[in-house]
Coordinates of C-alpha atoms and ligand atoms in Angstrom, one line a residue:
X1 CA 33.9 21.5 -43.4
X2 CA 30.4 21.2 -41.5
X3 CA 26.9 21.0 -43.4
X4 CA 26.1 24.5 -41.8
X5 CA 29.3 25.7 -43.2
X6 CA 28.8 24.3 -46.6
X7 CA 25.0 25.5 -46.7
X8 CA 26.2 29.0 -45.9
X9 CA 28.8 29.3 -48.9
X10 CA 28.3 32.3 -50.1
X11 CA 30.1 30.4 -53.4
X12 CA 26.9 28.2 -54.1
X13 CA 24.7 31.5 -54.2
X14 CA 27.5 32.7 -56.4
X15 CA 26.9 30.0 -58.8
X16 CA 22.8 30.4 -58.8
X17 CA 22.9 34.2 -58.7
X18 CA 22.1 35.7 -61.9
X19 CA 21.8 39.7 -63.2
X20 CA 17.7 40.1 -63.7
X21 CA 18.1 43.8 -63.2
X22 CA 15.7 44.1 -60.3
X23 CA 16.1 46.8 -58.0
X24 CA 16.5 45.8 -53.7
X25 CA 17.2 48.4 -50.8
X26 CA 18.0 47.1 -47.3
X27 CA 17.3 49.7 -45.0
X28 CA 18.8 49.5 -41.9
X29 CA 18.0 51.3 -38.4
X30 CA 21.0 51.0 -36.4
X31 CA 20.2 48.9 -32.7
X32 CA 16.1 49.4 -34.6
X33 CA 15.3 46.1 -31.3
X34 CA 14.5 47.0 -27.8
X35 CA 12.4 45.5 -24.8
X36 CA 9.7 47.1 -22.9
X37 CA 10.1 50.2 -21.1
X38 CA 8.4 48.7 -18.3
X39 CA 7.9 45.3 -17.3
X40 CA 4.9 44.1 -19.4
X41 CA 4.5 47.4 -21.1
X42 CA 6.2 48.0 -25.0
X43 CA 8.9 48.6 -26.6
X44 CA 9.9 51.5 -28.1
X45 CA 9.0 50.6 -31.8
X46 CA 5.6 49.4 -30.2
X47 CA 5.1 52.7 -29.3
X48 CA 6.1 54.5 -32.4
X49 CA 3.6 55.9 -34.2
X50 CA 4.2 54.2 -37.3
X51 CA 1.1 54.0 -39.6
X52 CA 3.6 53.4 -43.2
X53 CA 5.5 51.4 -41.5
X54 CA 3.0 49.0 -39.9
X55 CA 0.8 49.1 -43.6
X56 CA 4.4 48.1 -45.3
X57 CA 4.3 44.9 -43.0
X58 CA 0.9 43.9 -43.8
X59 CA 2.4 43.6 -47.3
X60 CA 5.3 41.5 -46.4
X61 CA 7.0 39.0 -44.4
X62 CA 8.1 39.4 -41.0
X63 CA 9.7 37.5 -38.0
X64 CA 12.7 38.2 -36.3
X65 CA 16.0 37.8 -37.3
X66 CA 19.2 37.0 -34.6
X67 CA 22.2 38.6 -35.9
X68 CA 25.4 36.8 -35.0
X69 CA 24.1 33.4 -33.1
X70 CA 21.8 33.3 -29.6
X71 CA 22.4 35.3 -26.3
X72 CA 25.4 37.2 -28.7
X73 CA 25.7 40.8 -27.8
X74 CA 26.8 41.5 -31.5
X75 CA 28.6 44.6 -32.2
X76 CA 27.6 46.7 -35.1
X77 CA 30.4 45.0 -37.3
X78 CA 29.8 41.7 -37.1
X79 CA 25.6 42.5 -37.1
X80 CA 25.9 44.3 -40.6
X81 CA 28.1 41.7 -42.2
X82 CA 25.3 39.2 -41.4
X83 CA 22.8 41.4 -42.9
X84 CA 24.8 41.6 -46.1
X85 CA 24.6 37.7 -46.0
X86 CA 28.1 36.6 -44.2
X87 CA 27.6 34.5 -41.4
X88 CA 29.4 36.5 -39.1
X89 CA 31.0 33.3 -36.7
X90 CA 32.5 32.6 -40.3
X91 CA 33.4 36.3 -41.0
X92 CA 35.2 37.3 -38.7
X93 CA 36.9 40.9 -38.8
X94 CA 40.2 41.7 -36.6
X95 CA 40.0 44.7 -34.0
X96 CA 42.6 46.6 -35.8
X97 CA 40.4 46.8 -39.0
X98 CA 37.5 47.3 -37.4
X99 CA 39.3 50.4 -35.9
X100 CA 40.5 51.7 -39.3
X101 CA 37.2 51.0 -40.7
X102 CA 35.6 53.0 -37.9
X103 CA 37.5 56.5 -38.9
X104 CA 37.1 55.9 -42.8
X105 CA 41.0 54.9 -43.4
X106 CA 41.3 52.9 -46.2
X107 CA 43.3 49.7 -45.6
X108 CA 45.6 48.5 -48.8
X109 CA 45.8 44.7 -49.3
X110 CA 48.5 43.9 -47.6
X111 CA 48.3 46.2 -44.4
X112 CA 48.4 44.9 -41.3
X113 CA 46.6 47.3 -38.4
X114 CA 46.1 47.0 -34.7
X115 CA 44.4 49.3 -32.1
X116 CA 46.4 51.4 -29.8
X117 CA 46.3 53.4 -26.3
X118 CA 48.0 55.5 -24.8
X119 CA 49.2 54.4 -21.7
X120 CA 50.9 55.6 -18.6
X121 CA 54.1 53.6 -17.1
X122 CA 56.4 54.5 -14.0
X123 CA 59.9 55.0 -14.0
X124 CA 60.5 51.0 -13.8
X125 CA 58.1 51.0 -17.2
X126 CA 55.0 49.6 -15.0
X127 CA 51.9 50.6 -16.4
X128 CA 49.6 52.5 -14.1
X129 CA 46.8 53.6 -16.6
X130 CA 45.8 51.9 -19.3
X131 CA 44.0 54.8 -20.8
X132 CA 47.0 57.7 -19.6
X133 CA 44.4 59.1 -17.4
X134 CA 41.9 60.1 -20.3
X135 CA 43.6 62.2 -22.1
X136 CA 41.8 64.9 -24.8
X137 CA 41.5 64.3 -28.4
X138 CA 43.8 67.1 -29.2
X139 CA 46.5 65.9 -26.9
X140 CA 46.6 63.1 -28.9
X141 CA 46.7 64.7 -32.4
X142 CA 49.7 66.1 -31.2
X143 CA 51.3 62.7 -30.0
X144 CA 50.2 60.9 -33.1
X145 CA 52.1 63.5 -35.2
X146 CA 55.2 62.7 -32.8
X147 CA 54.5 58.8 -33.5
X148 CA 54.4 59.8 -37.6
X149 CA 57.9 60.9 -37.3
X150 CA 59.3 57.3 -36.4
X151 CA 60.7 55.7 -39.5
X152 CA 61.1 51.8 -39.5
X153 CA 63.0 50.8 -43.1
X154 CA 61.1 48.0 -45.4
X155 CA 57.7 49.5 -44.0
X156 CA 55.1 52.4 -44.0
X157 CA 53.8 53.9 -40.8
X158 CA 50.4 55.2 -40.6
X159 CA 49.5 56.4 -37.0
X160 CA 45.6 58.5 -36.7
X161 CA 44.0 59.5 -33.9
X162 CA 40.4 57.8 -32.5
X163 CA 39.6 59.7 -29.6
X164 CA 40.9 60.7 -26.4
X165 CA 43.7 57.8 -25.9
X166 CA 43.2 55.6 -28.5
X167 CA 44.6 56.1 -32.4
X168 CA 44.7 53.4 -35.3
X169 CA 48.5 52.0 -36.0
X170 CA 48.5 50.9 -39.4
X171 CA 51.8 49.7 -41.3
X172 CA 51.9 48.9 -44.9
X173 CA 54.6 46.9 -46.8
X174 CA 55.2 43.7 -48.0
X175 CA 55.2 39.9 -46.4
X176 CA 53.3 40.9 -43.4
X177 CA 51.4 39.0 -41.0
X178 CA 48.5 40.0 -38.8
X179 CA 49.1 37.2 -36.3
X180 CA 51.5 38.9 -33.8
X181 CA 50.3 39.1 -29.8
X182 CA 48.4 42.2 -28.0
X183 CA 51.7 44.3 -26.0
X184 CA 48.7 45.2 -24.0
X185 CA 48.1 42.8 -21.1
X186 CA 44.9 44.6 -19.8
X187 CA 46.2 45.0 -16.1
X188 CA 48.0 48.0 -14.6
X189 CA 51.1 46.9 -12.4
X190 CA 52.3 45.2 -15.4
X191 CA 55.0 46.0 -18.3
X192 CA 53.8 45.6 -21.9
X193 CA 53.9 42.8 -23.3
X194 CA 56.5 41.7 -26.1
X195 CA 54.9 41.1 -29.4
X196 CA 54.5 37.7 -30.1
X197 CA 54.3 35.9 -33.3
X198 CA 52.3 33.2 -33.6
X199 CA 53.9 31.7 -36.3
X200 CA 56.9 31.6 -38.5
X201 CA 55.6 34.0 -41.3
X202 CA 54.9 36.8 -38.3
X203 CA 58.8 36.7 -36.8
X204 CA 59.7 39.8 -39.6
X205 CA 56.5 41.6 -38.6
X206 CA 56.7 41.0 -34.8
X207 CA 60.1 42.5 -34.8
X208 CA 59.0 45.1 -37.1
X209 CA 56.7 45.9 -34.3
X210 CA 58.9 45.6 -31.4
X211 CA 60.9 48.2 -33.4
X212 CA 58.7 50.7 -34.0
X213 CA 57.2 50.6 -29.7
X214 CA 60.8 50.8 -28.5
X215 CA 60.7 54.4 -30.3
X216 CA 57.4 55.2 -29.3
X217 CA 58.6 54.7 -25.7
X218 CA 62.0 57.1 -26.6
X219 CA 59.6 60.1 -28.7
X220 CA 57.3 59.7 -25.7
X221 CA 59.2 59.6 -22.4
X222 CA 58.5 63.2 -21.7
X223 CA 54.9 63.3 -21.9
X224 CA 53.4 61.9 -19.4
X225 CA 50.5 61.0 -19.0
X226 CA 51.0 59.4 -22.2
X227 CA 54.5 57.9 -22.2
X228 CA 53.8 54.8 -24.0
X229 CA 51.6 53.0 -26.1
X230 CA 49.8 50.0 -26.0
X231 CA 49.0 48.4 -29.7
X232 CA 46.3 45.5 -29.7
X233 CA 43.9 43.5 -32.5
X234 CA 46.8 43.2 -35.0
X235 CA 45.0 42.1 -38.4
X236 CA 44.9 42.4 -42.0
X237 CA 42.0 43.0 -44.2
X238 CA 40.4 40.2 -44.9
X239 CA 40.1 38.7 -48.7
X240 CA 36.4 37.6 -48.9
X241 CA 34.0 36.5 -51.3
X242 CA 32.6 39.9 -53.3
X243 CA 29.4 41.0 -52.7
X244 CA 28.9 42.1 -56.2
X245 CA 30.3 39.1 -58.0
X246 CA 28.3 37.0 -55.5
X247 CA 25.0 38.1 -56.0
X248 CA 25.8 39.6 -59.7
X249 CA 24.6 42.9 -58.5
X250 CA 25.9 46.6 -58.2
X251 CA 25.5 47.2 -54.6
X252 CA 26.2 50.6 -52.5
X253 CA 25.9 51.7 -49.4
X254 CA 24.6 55.2 -48.4
X255 CA 25.9 56.4 -45.1
X256 CA 26.4 59.1 -42.6
X257 CA 29.3 57.2 -40.4
X258 CA 32.2 56.3 -42.0
X259 CA 32.3 52.7 -39.9
X260 CA 29.2 51.1 -42.0
X261 CA 30.7 52.4 -45.0
X262 CA 33.7 50.9 -44.5
X263 CA 32.0 47.2 -43.4
X264 CA 29.8 47.7 -46.8
X265 CA 33.7 48.5 -49.1
X266 CA 35.1 45.3 -46.6
X267 CA 32.4 43.1 -48.8
X268 CA 33.2 45.0 -52.1
X269 CA 30.3 47.6 -52.2
X270 CA 30.9 50.5 -53.3
X271 CA 30.0 53.4 -50.8
X272 CA 28.5 57.3 -50.9
X273 CA 29.6 59.8 -48.0
X274 CA 26.0 61.3 -46.9
X275 CA 25.5 63.9 -45.1
X276 CA 24.1 63.6 -41.2
X277 CA 20.3 63.6 -42.1
X278 CA 17.4 61.6 -43.9
X279 CA 16.7 63.6 -46.1
X280 CA 20.1 64.1 -47.3
X281 CA 20.5 60.0 -47.3
X282 CA 17.1 59.9 -49.2
X283 CA 18.0 62.1 -51.9
X284 CA 21.7 60.4 -52.1
X285 CA 19.6 57.4 -52.6
X286 CA 17.0 59.0 -55.5
X287 CA 19.9 60.5 -57.1
X288 CA 21.5 56.9 -57.3
X289 CA 18.8 55.2 -58.0
X290 CA 19.5 54.0 -61.7
X291 CA 23.2 53.1 -61.1
X292 CA 22.7 50.5 -59.3
X293 CA 20.8 47.4 -57.8
X294 CA 20.9 47.3 -54.5
X295 CA 20.7 49.6 -52.0
X296 CA 22.3 49.4 -47.9
X297 CA 20.8 52.6 -46.7
X298 CA 21.7 52.9 -42.9
X299 CA 20.4 55.3 -39.9
X300 CA 23.1 55.4 -37.2
X301 CA 21.0 57.4 -34.4
X302 CA 18.5 55.2 -33.5
X303 CA 21.3 53.0 -31.9
X304 CA 23.0 55.8 -30.6
X305 CA 19.7 57.4 -28.2
X306 CA 19.3 53.4 -26.9
X307 CA 23.0 53.7 -25.6
X308 CA 22.3 56.6 -24.0
X309 CA 19.1 55.2 -22.5
X310 CA 16.9 58.1 -24.3
X311 CA 13.7 56.3 -25.5
X312 CA 12.2 59.1 -26.0
X313 CA 14.5 60.3 -28.9
X314 CA 14.7 56.9 -30.1
X315 CA 10.9 56.7 -30.9
X316 CA 10.5 59.8 -32.3
X317 CA 13.4 58.9 -34.6
X318 CA 11.4 55.9 -36.0
X319 CA 8.6 58.2 -36.0
X320 CA 10.3 60.0 -38.5
X321 CA 11.8 57.3 -40.8
X322 CA 8.4 56.2 -40.9
X323 CA 7.7 59.5 -43.0
X324 CA 10.3 58.7 -45.8
X325 CA 8.7 55.5 -46.3
X326 CA 6.7 57.0 -49.1
X327 CA 9.9 58.0 -50.8
X328 CA 11.4 54.7 -50.5
X329 CA 8.1 53.2 -51.9
X330 CA 8.2 55.8 -54.6
X331 CA 11.3 54.2 -56.4
X332 CA 9.6 51.0 -56.6
X333 CA 12.1 49.0 -55.3
X334 CA 11.4 44.9 -56.3
X335 CA 12.0 43.9 -52.8
X336 CA 12.4 46.4 -49.4
X337 CA 14.0 44.9 -46.3
X338 CA 13.7 47.0 -43.5
X339 CA 15.1 45.8 -40.4
X340 CA 17.7 46.6 -37.6
X341 CA 21.6 45.6 -37.4
X342 CA 20.3 44.3 -33.5
X343 CA 18.9 45.6 -30.3
X344 CA 19.6 48.4 -28.6
X345 CA 17.4 48.6 -25.8
X346 CA 17.2 52.2 -24.0
X347 CA 16.3 50.3 -20.6
X348 CA 19.8 48.4 -20.5
X349 CA 22.0 51.4 -22.5
X350 CA 23.4 49.0 -24.7
X351 CA 23.7 46.3 -27.6
X352 CA 21.9 43.4 -26.5
X353 CA 21.2 39.3 -27.8
X354 CA 17.7 40.1 -29.1
X355 CA 16.5 38.9 -32.0
X356 CA 15.3 41.9 -34.3
X357 CA 11.9 42.9 -35.9
X358 CA 12.3 42.1 -39.8
X359 CA 10.3 42.3 -42.3
X360 CA 10.4 41.8 -46.4
X361 CA 8.3 43.1 -48.9
X362 CA 8.0 42.3 -52.7
X363 CA 5.4 40.6 -55.1
X364 CA 6.5 37.4 -54.1
X365 CA 6.7 37.9 -50.4
X366 CA 4.4 35.1 -49.0
X367 CA 2.7 37.7 -47.2
X368 CA 1.5 36.6 -43.2
X369 CA -0.8 37.3 -40.5
X370 CA 1.4 40.1 -38.8
X371 CA -0.2 44.0 -39.8
X372 CA 2.8 46.0 -37.2
X373 CA 5.9 46.3 -37.2
X374 CA 6.7 45.6 -33.6
X375 CA 8.3 42.7 -32.0
X376 CA 5.8 41.0 -30.3
X377 CA 3.9 41.0 -33.6
X378 CA 7.2 40.0 -35.6
X379 CA 7.5 36.8 -33.3
X380 CA 4.6 35.2 -34.8
X381 CA 5.4 36.4 -39.0
X382 CA 6.3 34.1 -41.2
X383 CA 10.9 34.3 -41.5
X384 CA 10.0 33.0 -37.5
X385 CA 11.2 34.5 -34.2
X386 CA 14.4 33.6 -34.8
X387 CA 16.2 33.3 -38.4
X388 CA 20.1 34.0 -38.9
X389 CA 20.5 37.3 -39.9
X390 CA 22.6 36.6 -42.8
X391 CA 19.8 34.3 -44.1
X392 CA 17.6 37.2 -45.0
X393 CA 20.5 38.2 -48.1
X394 CA 19.6 35.2 -50.2
X395 CA 16.1 35.0 -49.5
X396 CA 15.8 38.6 -50.5
X397 CA 17.7 37.8 -53.6
X398 CA 15.2 35.5 -54.7
X399 CA 12.2 37.6 -54.3
X400 CA 14.1 39.3 -56.5
X401 CA 14.6 36.8 -58.7
X402 CA 17.8 36.8 -58.6
X403 CA 18.7 33.3 -57.8
X404 CA 18.3 30.3 -60.4
X405 CA 16.8 26.9 -59.9
X406 CA 19.3 24.2 -57.9
X407 CA 19.5 21.2 -59.8
X408 CA 17.6 19.7 -63.1
Ligands
ZN501 ZN1 24.5 48.4 -34.5

C-alpha cells in the first residue's frame, strides 16, 4: 500500500472522528467551474452577479479542487465520491452500478448490474448498428416487457428502460460475480461477444448471462432494428466504508436527480427525494435540519446548461442560487462548503478537467484574501489552486470540531 493510499484511508479518519452534534452543509452546484467565454474574458461564475457568495468568500477559506486527478475529465459519479471524501481513483464504481444509480434502481447486496444496448444484427448475426437506429424510449419499454418474460432458473432478472436504445440489466441470486467481460465489441461488422468470466468464481455468472442472451436473441428476432442486445460494465454494488460510520454523522442527500441520491446512498447516506426547484430543495433542507448533521444539497441544472453551451442560462441559475444563501445562513451551519463537482464550461459543452472553485466557511476557517467567488480569485485562496477533492471532507470535519487529535 502506498503512502498516499495510507494517508487517505477512511478508516484512519474513522478512528479520529467524534460526534459533537455540529452541522455541516455541502452545497454542490453541478458543473460549476467554467472557462472564459472569450479569450481573456470572464467565466460564467465570474460574470454572474453573486454578492452573497462573494460575501461568503470573504469569510471563507477558498481554493480550487481537483476532482479526480490532473487532466482527468470526471463523470459526476466519481466527482461526487471525491467530494464525499472517497478518493475516486481508489473507490471506482462499475458502469452497470452507475447505470442503476442513474435511474434510481436500488441494488441489493450481491446483485450484478450491467448497461444494456438494443442493437441491430443482420441474418448472420453480425452487428450493423450498435444503437438499433436509436429507437424511442417508448419502443424500448415495449421490448423491456418482452425481456422481462425470460426466466433463468436460480436467479431473478430485472430489466429497466433507461432511454432510447439503453436499458439496465440486473441479475439477483447467490454466488454471482461482476467479473465478466462485455459482450459489446464496440464495433459494427462483428458478432456480439460471448460473456467471458475473468476468473473461476465468475464462470457460473457468465454461463447464466449467456443463457439470458440466447433467449433474448429469440425473443427479439422479429423486432428489427432492435433485434439483439449488448451488455457491458458488469458490476456489483461495492462494499465501502460507510460515510456515517466514518465521520460519525447522520448524513442526508437532498437532490432532484436519482443519480445523485444513488451515489450518496452508495456510501451509506440517507437520501430525500426533492422537487425540481431550488425552493423545494431548500424547504426540505429546512424541514430536516434537526434530523441530520451532514447535508449534501445538489443543484443539477448548472451542469446541464454548460453541456448545452447555454452560458446565459448557466449564469442566470448561478445568480438564482446566490439568492438562496441567506436561507442557508439562517440555519447557522457550523461548516458550509460551496463548490461544484467538476467544471462544465459552456464553451466546451462538456465536462472538463479544470479545477473547481470551492469555499469553506466556519468559525475556524483560516480566512484568506479572496473576496470574490470565481475561478481566478479562488486560484489564490488558502486551500490552493489544486487540492484533491477528497481532502475537502476531512478539512470540513476538522472545522466542525469532529476530528480528535492524532497521537499524544
Ligand atoms: Zn456533475
